[in-house]
Amino acid sequence: MGVSGPIRVVVAKPGLDGHDRGAKVIARALRDAGMEVIYTGLHQTPEQVVDTAIQEDADAIGLSILSGAHMTLFAKVVELLKERDAADITVFGGGIIPEADIAPLKALGVAAIFTPGTPTGDVVEWVTANVATAV
């Protein structure tokens, strides 16, 4: 079926992490690439993130987590999307995530993980290629 119109991405900072520079850089890069971006701001609960994604008819959720709570927070977002019959929303993320945690996150349903130093162009390219075809 594919996405009609611009890809809509919710960029979120779940949990208590107060560092949002990376999330804002990614949000701007996606916006500059022609996507519609909804940035939720800091300290969002997984429930708030999922509510926003559903209300905004998002195609994807990009989570930024630097606090070390990535296993819990990513899992909860994916679980809530399934519960709300919105598992078609692609979840990807980035932040300080150990290499050993990437495969388990993908097994939970997180489509991609971007670690520090990933060029913004790579994130834009991945979202364009994978979200447009996933819906």
CSV table of C-alpha atoms in Angstrom, one decimal:
chain,number,residue,atom,x,y,z
A,1,MET,CA,0.0,0.0,0.0
A,2,GLY,CA,2.7,2.5,1.0
A,3,VAL,CA,2.6,5.9,2.6
A,4,SER,CA,0.5,8.5,0.8
A,5,GLY,CA,1.9,12.0,1.3
A,6,PRO,CA,4.9,12.8,3.5
A,7,ILE,CA,6.1,10.3,6.0
A,8,ARG,CA,4.9,11.3,9.5
A,9,VAL,CA,7.3,10.6,12.3
A,10,VAL,CA,6.9,11.1,16.0
A,11,VAL,CA,10.3,11.8,17.6
A,12,ALA,CA,10.1,11.2,21.3
A,13,LYS,CA,12.2,11.3,24.5
A,14,PRO,CA,10.6,8.8,26.9
A,15,GLY,CA,11.6,8.5,30.5
A,16,LEU,CA,13.6,10.8,32.7
A,17,ASP,CA,16.4,11.5,30.3
A,18,GLY,CA,16.8,15.3,29.9
A,19,HIS,CA,19.3,15.4,27.0
A,20,ASP,CA,17.4,16.1,23.8
A,21,ARG,CA,20.0,17.6,21.4
A,22,GLY,CA,20.3,14.4,19.4
A,23,ALA,CA,16.5,14.0,19.1
A,24,LYS,CA,16.2,17.6,17.9
A,25,VAL,CA,19.0,17.0,15.3
A,26,ILE,CA,17.2,13.9,14.0
A,27,ALA,CA,13.8,15.7,14.0
A,28,ARG,CA,15.3,18.6,12.0
A,29,ALA,CA,17.0,16.2,9.5
A,30,LEU,CA,13.8,14.3,8.9
A,31,ARG,CA,11.8,17.6,8.5
A,32,ASP,CA,14.4,18.9,6.1
A,33,ALA,CA,14.1,15.7,4.1
A,34,GLY,CA,10.4,16.5,3.6
A,35,MET,CA,8.9,14.4,6.4
A,36,GLU,CA,6.3,15.7,8.8
A,37,VAL,CA,7.8,15.5,12.3
A,38,ILE,CA,6.0,15.7,15.6
A,39,TYR,CA,8.5,16.2,18.5
A,40,THR,CA,7.0,15.3,21.8
A,41,GLY,CA,9.5,17.0,24.1
A,42,LEU,CA,11.2,15.6,27.2
A,43,HIS,CA,10.0,13.2,29.8
A,44,GLN,CA,7.3,11.4,27.9
A,45,THR,CA,5.7,8.2,29.2
A,46,PRO,CA,5.4,5.3,26.7
A,47,GLU,CA,1.7,5.8,26.9
A,48,GLN,CA,2.0,9.5,25.9
A,49,VAL,CA,4.3,8.5,23.0
A,50,VAL,CA,1.9,5.9,21.7
A,51,ASP,CA,-1.1,8.2,22.2
A,52,THR,CA,0.6,10.9,20.2
A,53,ALA,CA,1.6,8.6,17.4
A,54,ILE,CA,-2.0,7.3,17.0
A,55,GLN,CA,-3.6,10.8,17.3
A,56,GLU,CA,-1.1,12.2,14.7
A,57,ASP,CA,-1.6,9.2,12.4
A,58,ALA,CA,2.1,8.6,12.4
A,59,ASP,CA,3.9,6.2,10.2
A,60,ALA,CA,6.9,5.8,12.6
A,61,ILE,CA,8.1,6.6,16.1
A,62,GLY,CA,11.7,7.5,16.6
A,63,LEU,CA,12.8,7.1,20.2
A,64,SER,CA,15.9,8.7,21.7
A,65,ILE,CA,17.1,7.2,24.9
A,66,LEU,CA,20.4,8.1,26.7
A,67,SER,CA,19.4,7.1,30.2
A,68,GLY,CA,20.0,3.3,30.0
A,69,ALA,CA,16.3,2.5,30.2
A,70,HIS,CA,16.1,1.5,26.6
A,71,MET,CA,15.2,-2.1,27.1
A,72,THR,CA,12.2,-1.2,29.3
A,73,LEU,CA,11.0,1.9,27.4
A,74,PHE,CA,11.3,0.4,23.9
A,75,ALA,CA,9.6,-2.8,25.0
A,76,LYS,CA,6.7,-0.8,26.5
A,77,VAL,CA,6.2,1.3,23.4
A,78,VAL,CA,6.1,-1.8,21.2
A,79,GLU,CA,3.8,-3.6,23.6
A,80,LEU,CA,1.4,-0.6,23.7
A,81,LEU,CA,1.3,-0.3,20.0
A,82,LYS,CA,0.3,-4.0,19.7
A,83,GLU,CA,-2.4,-3.5,22.4
A,84,ARG,CA,-3.8,-0.5,20.6
A,85,ASP,CA,-3.9,-2.3,17.2
A,86,ALA,CA,-1.2,0.1,15.9
A,87,ALA,CA,1.7,-2.3,15.4
A,88,ASP,CA,1.9,-1.1,11.8
A,89,ILE,CA,3.7,2.1,13.2
A,90,THR,CA,7.4,1.4,12.7
A,91,VAL,CA,9.5,1.9,15.8
A,92,PHE,CA,13.2,2.9,15.5
A,93,GLY,CA,15.5,4.5,17.9
A,94,GLY,CA,18.9,5.8,18.9
A,95,GLY,CA,21.0,6.9,21.8
A,96,ILE,CA,23.5,5.3,24.1
A,97,ILE,CA,22.6,1.7,23.5
A,98,PRO,CA,25.2,-1.1,24.0
A,99,GLU,CA,25.9,-3.3,21.0
A,100,ALA,CA,24.8,-6.3,23.0
A,101,ASP,CA,21.3,-4.8,23.4
A,102,ILE,CA,20.6,-4.1,19.7
A,103,ALA,CA,19.7,-7.7,18.7
A,104,PRO,CA,17.3,-8.2,21.7
A,105,LEU,CA,15.7,-4.8,20.9
A,106,LYS,CA,15.2,-5.9,17.3
A,107,ALA,CA,13.7,-9.2,18.5
A,108,LEU,CA,11.2,-7.1,20.5
A,109,GLY,CA,10.1,-5.4,17.3
A,110,VAL,CA,12.3,-2.3,17.1
A,111,ALA,CA,13.1,-2.0,13.4
A,112,ALA,CA,16.4,-0.2,13.7
A,113,ILE,CA,18.8,1.3,16.2
A,114,PHE,CA,21.2,4.2,15.5
A,115,THR,CA,24.1,4.8,17.9
A,116,PRO,CA,26.1,7.9,18.5
A,117,GLY,CA,28.1,9.0,15.4
A,118,THR,CA,25.5,7.8,12.9
A,119,PRO,CA,25.3,10.4,10.1
A,120,THR,CA,21.8,12.0,10.0
A,121,GLY,CA,21.7,11.2,6.3
A,122,ASP,CA,21.8,7.5,7.2
A,123,VAL,CA,18.8,7.9,9.4
A,124,VAL,CA,16.9,9.8,6.8
A,125,GLU,CA,17.8,7.3,4.2
A,126,TRP,CA,16.7,4.4,6.4
A,127,VAL,CA,13.4,6.0,7.3
A,128,THR,CA,12.7,6.9,3.7
A,129,ALA,CA,13.5,3.3,2.5
A,130,ASN,CA,11.9,1.4,5.3
A,131,VAL,CA,8.9,3.4,6.6
A,132,ALA,CA,7.6,4.2,3.1
A,133,THR,CA,7.4,0.5,2.2
A,134,ALA,CA,6.4,-0.9,5.6
A,135,VAL,CA,2.9,0.7,5.7
